[in-house]
Structure formats: C-alpha cells, structure tokens
C-alpha cells in the first residue's frame, strides 16, 4: 500500500515538474520572441537611417554635375566665334554643395608616359560665395600651339594661356584630335576627375577616352596627350 502511495506521489511530482518545465519553456519562448522582435525593430530603424543618409548623399551629389556642351549648340558656336579658333571644348557645371576651391590640372604624356603634371588654375572660394553654376572652356590654338583655359561662374572669372608641343620638330604637321567626357557626369567632392584630352601624333592618332585615362590606364599609342582634369574641394 505504501508503495502504491509512493508511486502516486512520484507520478504527481513528475507531472508537476513536467508542467513547470513546459511553462518555463513557453516563458522562455515568449522572452526570446520579444528579444527577436526588438532586434528586428532596432535593425530596421538603423537600416532606414543609414539608407536615408546614403540616399540624401546620392541625391545631393547627383545635383552637382558637369556636362560637355553639344558642338552644334548656340553656346558652342558663340564660343568659337568669340575665340576666333576652329575648335573649342565647352563645359557647364552645376554645384549643389559649397566648396572651398576648384583646381584644374594638366597632365602631359609622351607615348603613354607621364612627363609632367601641373596645376594650371585654382579658384579659392569663400564659403559664403561658393558658386552654384559655371562654365569651363578649353580652347586650343593650333597655329601658336597654345591653349586657353577659361573659367566663368557666378562668383569669379579667369583665364590663362599655356604652351603645348614645345620644341617638337615638325609639330605643325602633326595630326590632332580630342576627346571629352560623355553625357552628364556627377561631380565627386575631393576627387580628381577627367575633363578632356588634346591628342597629337606624327604618323597618326588613336582616340583615347577620358574615362580610360581617369582610371589610370594610359595606352602608349599616341605621341602626345594633354589630359585636363578637375577637382572640387570641400
């Protein structure tokens, strides 16, 4: 009889323990579900904030751009008429952010080898007077073997002349061509970006895209390349 009571007691105790374990397990599951839900919410908030930041940066950056004007556009025809030269490369830029300065570089390549890189123009802005739009012109003079760079925006105007193909024998017989950026290009702050090239060759020329040089891949097909690039610094 005592054994029967003991057996019942053990069975009841086991049943109670099982119920408690089941209850504890359900509580743990509820707790874990709450933790997971909280983590999902926090992760969602963080992702939304980060995505919003990058979207705003992309939108702001896309508002800052530079574009080459169509050779047949009225602005281009006017620039050629005013300059008196047969060729001109005209670019319009729009700036959404404020910048401290803009620098224009010219890199000279001989058969693909960089000979010299120089800073040919620098405009320093007061933050309160940072431009919102402007024009850039690269105008080669094939008779005098000079190039004129013109910069005009709503805060300043400047131009500068410099020589090319110096001391090159028979340069007047060299073939010549040019490449420039295609379509509209986003301006990236503090990053040097390509603008246009002037290409010269004694026995022929090969078209070298601006993006190719910008990426650091300079072919050695052409005798002389003058590569123009720019950078807007914040």
mmCIF file of C-alpha atoms in Angstrom:
data_model
loop_
_atom_site.group_PDB
_atom_site.id
_atom_site.type_symbol
_atom_site.label_atom_id
_atom_site.label_comp_id
_atom_site.label_asym_id
_atom_site.label_seq_id
_atom_site.Cartn_x
_atom_site.Cartn_y
_atom_site.Cartn_z
ATOM 1 C CA UNK A 1 0.000 0.000 0.000
ATOM 2 C CA UNK A 2 2.799 2.373 0.867
ATOM 3 C CA UNK A 3 4.438 1.512 -2.404
ATOM 4 C CA UNK A 4 1.284 2.495 -4.246
ATOM 5 C CA UNK A 5 1.142 5.843 -2.426
ATOM 6 C CA UNK A 6 4.786 6.452 -3.112
ATOM 7 C CA UNK A 7 4.242 5.645 -6.795
ATOM 8 C CA UNK A 8 1.291 8.044 -6.998
ATOM 9 C CA UNK A 9 3.321 10.730 -5.260
ATOM 10 C CA UNK A 10 6.195 10.286 -7.683
ATOM 11 C CA UNK A 11 3.816 10.361 -10.645
ATOM 12 C CA UNK A 12 2.148 13.534 -9.397
ATOM 13 C CA UNK A 13 5.513 15.145 -8.719
ATOM 14 C CA UNK A 14 6.720 14.191 -12.170
ATOM 15 C CA UNK A 15 3.577 15.616 -13.710
ATOM 16 C CA UNK A 16 4.026 18.862 -11.746
ATOM 17 C CA UNK A 17 7.664 19.098 -12.843
ATOM 18 C CA UNK A 18 6.703 18.476 -16.454
ATOM 19 C CA UNK A 19 4.056 21.181 -16.306
ATOM 20 C CA UNK A 20 6.573 23.595 -14.755
ATOM 21 C CA UNK A 21 9.167 22.781 -17.413
ATOM 22 C CA UNK A 22 6.568 23.310 -20.128
ATOM 23 C CA UNK A 23 5.540 26.617 -18.545
ATOM 24 C CA UNK A 24 9.159 27.747 -18.228
ATOM 25 C CA UNK A 25 9.787 26.753 -21.838
ATOM 26 C CA UNK A 26 6.809 28.825 -23.014
ATOM 27 C CA UNK A 27 8.009 31.812 -20.969
ATOM 28 C CA UNK A 28 11.467 31.488 -22.467
ATOM 29 C CA UNK A 29 9.969 31.327 -25.942
ATOM 30 C CA UNK A 30 7.912 34.458 -25.285
ATOM 31 C CA UNK A 31 11.018 36.211 -23.933
ATOM 32 C CA UNK A 32 13.090 35.172 -26.950
ATOM 33 C CA UNK A 33 10.332 36.299 -29.310
ATOM 34 C CA UNK A 34 10.281 39.705 -27.622
ATOM 35 C CA UNK A 35 14.061 39.985 -27.907
ATOM 36 C CA UNK A 36 13.974 38.988 -31.592
ATOM 37 C CA UNK A 37 11.148 41.441 -32.278
ATOM 38 C CA UNK A 38 13.082 44.230 -30.546
ATOM 39 C CA UNK A 39 16.241 43.404 -32.529
ATOM 40 C CA UNK A 40 14.271 43.413 -35.788
ATOM 41 C CA UNK A 41 12.794 46.821 -34.952
ATOM 42 C CA UNK A 42 16.196 48.263 -33.967
ATOM 43 C CA UNK A 43 17.834 46.811 -37.097
ATOM 44 C CA UNK A 44 15.046 48.260 -39.233
ATOM 45 C CA UNK A 45 15.495 51.698 -37.690
ATOM 46 C CA UNK A 46 19.280 51.586 -38.200
ATOM 47 C CA UNK A 47 18.936 50.404 -41.806
ATOM 48 C CA UNK A 48 16.353 53.095 -42.528
ATOM 49 C CA UNK A 49 18.616 55.783 -41.062
ATOM 50 C CA UNK A 50 21.685 54.558 -42.973
ATOM 51 C CA UNK A 51 19.721 54.159 -46.213
ATOM 52 C CA UNK A 52 18.238 57.624 -45.785
ATOM 53 C CA UNK A 53 21.705 59.108 -45.304
ATOM 54 C CA UNK A 54 23.121 57.487 -48.432
ATOM 55 C CA UNK A 55 20.031 58.363 -50.465
ATOM 56 C CA UNK A 56 20.328 62.020 -49.402
ATOM 57 C CA UNK A 57 24.047 61.996 -50.221
ATOM 58 C CA UNK A 58 23.356 60.455 -53.630
ATOM 59 C CA UNK A 59 20.615 62.986 -54.386
ATOM 60 C CA UNK A 60 22.832 65.883 -53.301
ATOM 61 C CA UNK A 61 25.764 64.525 -55.282
ATOM 62 C CA UNK A 62 23.663 63.975 -58.388
ATOM 63 C CA UNK A 63 22.695 67.651 -58.291
ATOM 64 C CA UNK A 64 26.377 68.552 -58.635
ATOM 65 C CA UNK A 65 27.372 67.695 -62.179
ATOM 66 C CA UNK A 66 29.374 68.767 -65.209
ATOM 67 C CA UNK A 67 28.350 68.280 -68.825
ATOM 68 C CA UNK A 68 30.029 68.873 -72.193
ATOM 69 C CA UNK A 69 28.023 71.108 -74.497
ATOM 70 C CA UNK A 70 26.941 69.888 -77.897
ATOM 71 C CA UNK A 71 29.313 71.162 -80.631
ATOM 72 C CA UNK A 72 26.264 72.413 -82.522
ATOM 73 C CA UNK A 73 24.748 74.231 -79.550
ATOM 74 C CA UNK A 74 24.399 78.036 -79.698
ATOM 75 C CA UNK A 75 26.773 78.391 -76.725
ATOM 76 C CA UNK A 76 29.474 76.386 -78.502
ATOM 77 C CA UNK A 77 29.105 78.281 -81.749
ATOM 78 C CA UNK A 78 29.275 81.561 -79.842
ATOM 79 C CA UNK A 79 32.417 80.444 -78.009
ATOM 80 C CA UNK A 80 34.124 79.556 -81.295
ATOM 81 C CA UNK A 81 33.054 82.845 -82.838
ATOM 82 C CA UNK A 82 34.315 84.905 -79.908
ATOM 83 C CA UNK A 83 37.574 82.990 -79.552
ATOM 84 C CA UNK A 84 38.283 83.041 -83.278
ATOM 85 C CA UNK A 85 39.575 79.452 -83.105
ATOM 86 C CA UNK A 86 38.321 76.487 -85.094
ATOM 87 C CA UNK A 87 37.933 74.271 -82.041
ATOM 88 C CA UNK A 88 36.706 74.818 -78.502
ATOM 89 C CA UNK A 89 35.593 72.472 -75.736
ATOM 90 C CA UNK A 90 32.914 73.981 -73.543
ATOM 91 C CA UNK A 91 31.539 72.539 -70.304
ATOM 92 C CA UNK A 92 28.754 73.657 -67.982
ATOM 93 C CA UNK A 93 28.723 72.699 -64.313
ATOM 94 C CA UNK A 94 26.155 72.948 -61.546
ATOM 95 C CA UNK A 95 27.063 72.753 -57.849
ATOM 96 C CA UNK A 96 24.650 71.793 -55.091
ATOM 97 C CA UNK A 97 27.111 71.878 -52.170
ATOM 98 C CA UNK A 98 29.544 74.550 -51.030
ATOM 99 C CA UNK A 99 33.204 74.150 -51.944
ATOM 100 C CA UNK A 100 36.410 75.753 -50.707
ATOM 101 C CA UNK A 101 38.242 75.677 -54.046
ATOM 102 C CA UNK A 102 38.429 74.255 -57.551
ATOM 103 C CA UNK A 103 41.686 73.194 -59.227
ATOM 104 C CA UNK A 104 42.270 72.402 -62.905
ATOM 105 C CA UNK A 105 45.225 70.145 -63.744
ATOM 106 C CA UNK A 106 47.012 69.418 -66.999
ATOM 107 C CA UNK A 107 48.980 66.179 -67.389
ATOM 108 C CA UNK A 108 51.372 65.804 -70.341
ATOM 109 C CA UNK A 109 52.026 62.299 -71.689
ATOM 110 C CA UNK A 110 54.641 61.250 -74.256
ATOM 111 C CA UNK A 111 53.897 57.818 -75.758
ATOM 112 C CA UNK A 112 51.883 56.909 -72.674
ATOM 113 C CA UNK A 113 54.480 58.110 -70.151
ATOM 114 C CA UNK A 114 53.597 60.927 -67.765
ATOM 115 C CA UNK A 115 56.132 63.705 -68.273
ATOM 116 C CA UNK A 116 54.621 66.496 -66.212
ATOM 117 C CA UNK A 117 51.504 67.266 -64.219
ATOM 118 C CA UNK A 118 50.810 70.884 -63.377
ATOM 119 C CA UNK A 119 48.135 72.922 -61.660
ATOM 120 C CA UNK A 120 47.048 75.396 -64.325
ATOM 121 C CA UNK A 121 44.186 77.087 -62.476
ATOM 122 C CA UNK A 122 42.962 77.424 -58.918
ATOM 123 C CA UNK A 123 39.871 79.266 -57.751
ATOM 124 C CA UNK A 124 39.561 79.672 -53.971
ATOM 125 C CA UNK A 125 36.090 80.426 -52.666
ATOM 126 C CA UNK A 126 34.813 81.992 -49.519
ATOM 127 C CA UNK A 127 32.197 79.521 -48.295
ATOM 128 C CA UNK A 128 29.598 82.245 -48.410
ATOM 129 C CA UNK A 129 30.479 82.883 -52.068
ATOM 130 C CA UNK A 130 30.842 79.317 -53.301
ATOM 131 C CA UNK A 131 29.451 79.175 -56.848
ATOM 132 C CA UNK A 132 26.291 77.344 -57.796
ATOM 133 C CA UNK A 133 26.953 77.172 -61.543
ATOM 134 C CA UNK A 134 29.631 77.997 -64.073
ATOM 135 C CA UNK A 135 31.286 77.368 -67.425
ATOM 136 C CA UNK A 136 34.656 75.889 -68.374
ATOM 137 C CA UNK A 137 36.286 76.260 -71.784
ATOM 138 C CA UNK A 138 39.426 74.611 -73.168
ATOM 139 C CA UNK A 139 40.374 76.368 -76.420
ATOM 140 C CA UNK A 140 43.439 75.169 -78.371
ATOM 141 C CA UNK A 141 45.188 77.478 -80.848
ATOM 142 C CA UNK A 142 46.789 75.205 -83.425
ATOM 143 C CA UNK A 143 48.750 77.984 -85.104
ATOM 144 C CA UNK A 144 50.502 79.296 -81.985
ATOM 145 C CA UNK A 145 50.471 75.939 -80.157
ATOM 146 C CA UNK A 146 48.887 77.382 -77.071
ATOM 147 C CA UNK A 147 45.771 76.531 -75.117
ATOM 148 C CA UNK A 148 43.491 78.960 -73.333
ATOM 149 C CA UNK A 149 41.562 77.861 -70.280
ATOM 150 C CA UNK A 150 38.548 79.987 -69.347
ATOM 151 C CA UNK A 151 36.529 79.645 -66.141
ATOM 152 C CA UNK A 152 33.430 81.711 -65.501
ATOM 153 C CA UNK A 153 30.903 81.307 -62.699
ATOM 154 C CA UNK A 154 28.616 83.484 -60.615
ATOM 155 C CA UNK A 155 31.448 84.458 -58.256
ATOM 156 C CA UNK A 156 34.559 84.882 -60.430
ATOM 157 C CA UNK A 157 36.009 84.868 -63.951
ATOM 158 C CA UNK A 158 39.519 83.951 -65.030
ATOM 159 C CA UNK A 159 41.554 82.766 -67.999
ATOM 160 C CA UNK A 160 45.074 81.544 -68.541
ATOM 161 C CA UNK A 161 47.198 80.608 -71.559
ATOM 162 C CA UNK A 162 49.949 77.987 -71.734
ATOM 163 C CA UNK A 163 52.111 76.389 -74.422
ATOM 164 C CA UNK A 164 51.971 72.855 -75.786
ATOM 165 C CA UNK A 165 54.251 70.773 -78.027
ATOM 166 C CA UNK A 166 57.193 72.966 -77.061
ATOM 167 C CA UNK A 167 60.370 72.311 -79.056
ATOM 168 C CA UNK A 168 58.707 69.483 -81.011
ATOM 169 C CA UNK A 169 60.165 69.412 -84.512
ATOM 170 C CA UNK A 170 57.600 69.459 -87.324
ATOM 171 C CA UNK A 171 54.714 69.939 -84.897
ATOM 172 C CA UNK A 172 52.734 71.900 -87.479
ATOM 173 C CA UNK A 173 52.335 68.682 -89.485
ATOM 174 C CA UNK A 174 51.162 66.549 -86.599
ATOM 175 C CA UNK A 175 47.694 65.058 -86.668
ATOM 176 C CA UNK A 176 45.426 66.279 -83.920
ATOM 177 C CA UNK A 177 42.182 65.327 -82.246
ATOM 178 C CA UNK A 178 40.452 65.477 -78.880
ATOM 179 C CA UNK A 179 38.185 63.512 -76.560
ATOM 180 C CA UNK A 180 35.981 64.729 -73.730
ATOM 181 C CA UNK A 181 33.560 63.488 -71.118
ATOM 182 C CA UNK A 182 30.361 61.984 -72.432
ATOM 183 C CA UNK A 183 26.903 62.954 -71.224
ATOM 184 C CA UNK A 184 26.381 64.386 -67.738
ATOM 185 C CA UNK A 185 28.930 63.425 -65.110
ATOM 186 C CA UNK A 186 28.435 63.691 -61.361
ATOM 187 C CA UNK A 187 30.973 65.841 -59.527
ATOM 188 C CA UNK A 188 32.543 63.971 -56.618
ATOM 189 C CA UNK A 189 33.968 66.174 -53.892
ATOM 190 C CA UNK A 190 37.722 65.915 -53.213
ATOM 191 C CA UNK A 191 38.214 63.557 -56.169
ATOM 192 C CA UNK A 192 40.176 64.368 -59.309
ATOM 193 C CA UNK A 193 38.068 63.679 -62.406
ATOM 194 C CA UNK A 194 38.775 63.798 -66.128
ATOM 195 C CA UNK A 195 37.508 66.580 -68.372
ATOM 196 C CA UNK A 196 39.055 66.362 -71.861
ATOM 197 C CA UNK A 197 42.186 65.478 -73.819
ATOM 198 C CA UNK A 198 44.121 67.029 -76.683
ATOM 199 C CA UNK A 199 45.831 64.342 -78.780
ATOM 200 C CA UNK A 200 48.733 64.811 -81.224
ATOM 201 C CA UNK A 201 50.586 62.304 -83.385
ATOM 202 C CA UNK A 202 53.281 62.394 -86.042
ATOM 203 C CA UNK A 203 52.117 59.410 -88.078
ATOM 204 C CA UNK A 204 48.549 59.095 -86.835
ATOM 205 C CA UNK A 205 46.371 59.352 -83.765
ATOM 206 C CA UNK A 206 44.258 56.944 -81.738
ATOM 207 C CA UNK A 207 41.220 58.144 -79.843
ATOM 208 C CA UNK A 208 41.776 57.748 -76.108
ATOM 209 C CA UNK A 209 38.633 58.177 -73.959
ATOM 210 C CA UNK A 210 38.815 60.424 -70.921
ATOM 211 C CA UNK A 211 37.494 57.643 -68.686
ATOM 212 C CA UNK A 212 40.385 55.386 -69.755
ATOM 213 C CA UNK A 213 42.967 57.898 -68.570
ATOM 214 C CA UNK A 214 40.971 58.699 -65.428
ATOM 215 C CA UNK A 215 41.058 55.012 -64.483
ATOM 216 C CA UNK A 216 44.864 55.053 -64.749
ATOM 217 C CA UNK A 217 45.059 53.009 -67.950
ATOM 218 C CA UNK A 218 47.094 55.154 -70.350
ATOM 219 C CA UNK A 219 47.859 53.479 -73.718
ATOM 220 C CA UNK A 220 51.113 54.332 -75.482
ATOM 221 C CA UNK A 221 49.631 54.678 -78.988
ATOM 222 C CA UNK A 222 49.777 58.476 -79.192
ATOM 223 C CA UNK A 223 52.903 60.615 -79.363
ATOM 224 C CA UNK A 224 51.470 63.400 -77.178
ATOM 225 C CA UNK A 225 48.399 63.682 -74.980
ATOM 226 C CA UNK A 226 47.434 66.662 -72.854
ATOM 227 C CA UNK A 227 44.922 65.492 -70.280
ATOM 228 C CA UNK A 228 42.806 68.041 -68.415
ATOM 229 C CA UNK A 229 41.195 67.146 -65.099
ATOM 230 C CA UNK A 230 39.465 68.988 -62.271
ATOM 231 C CA UNK A 231 38.748 68.652 -58.581
ATOM 232 C CA UNK A 232 36.279 70.469 -56.326
ATOM 233 C CA UNK A 233 37.490 70.530 -52.726
ATOM 234 C CA UNK A 234 35.152 70.860 -49.759
#
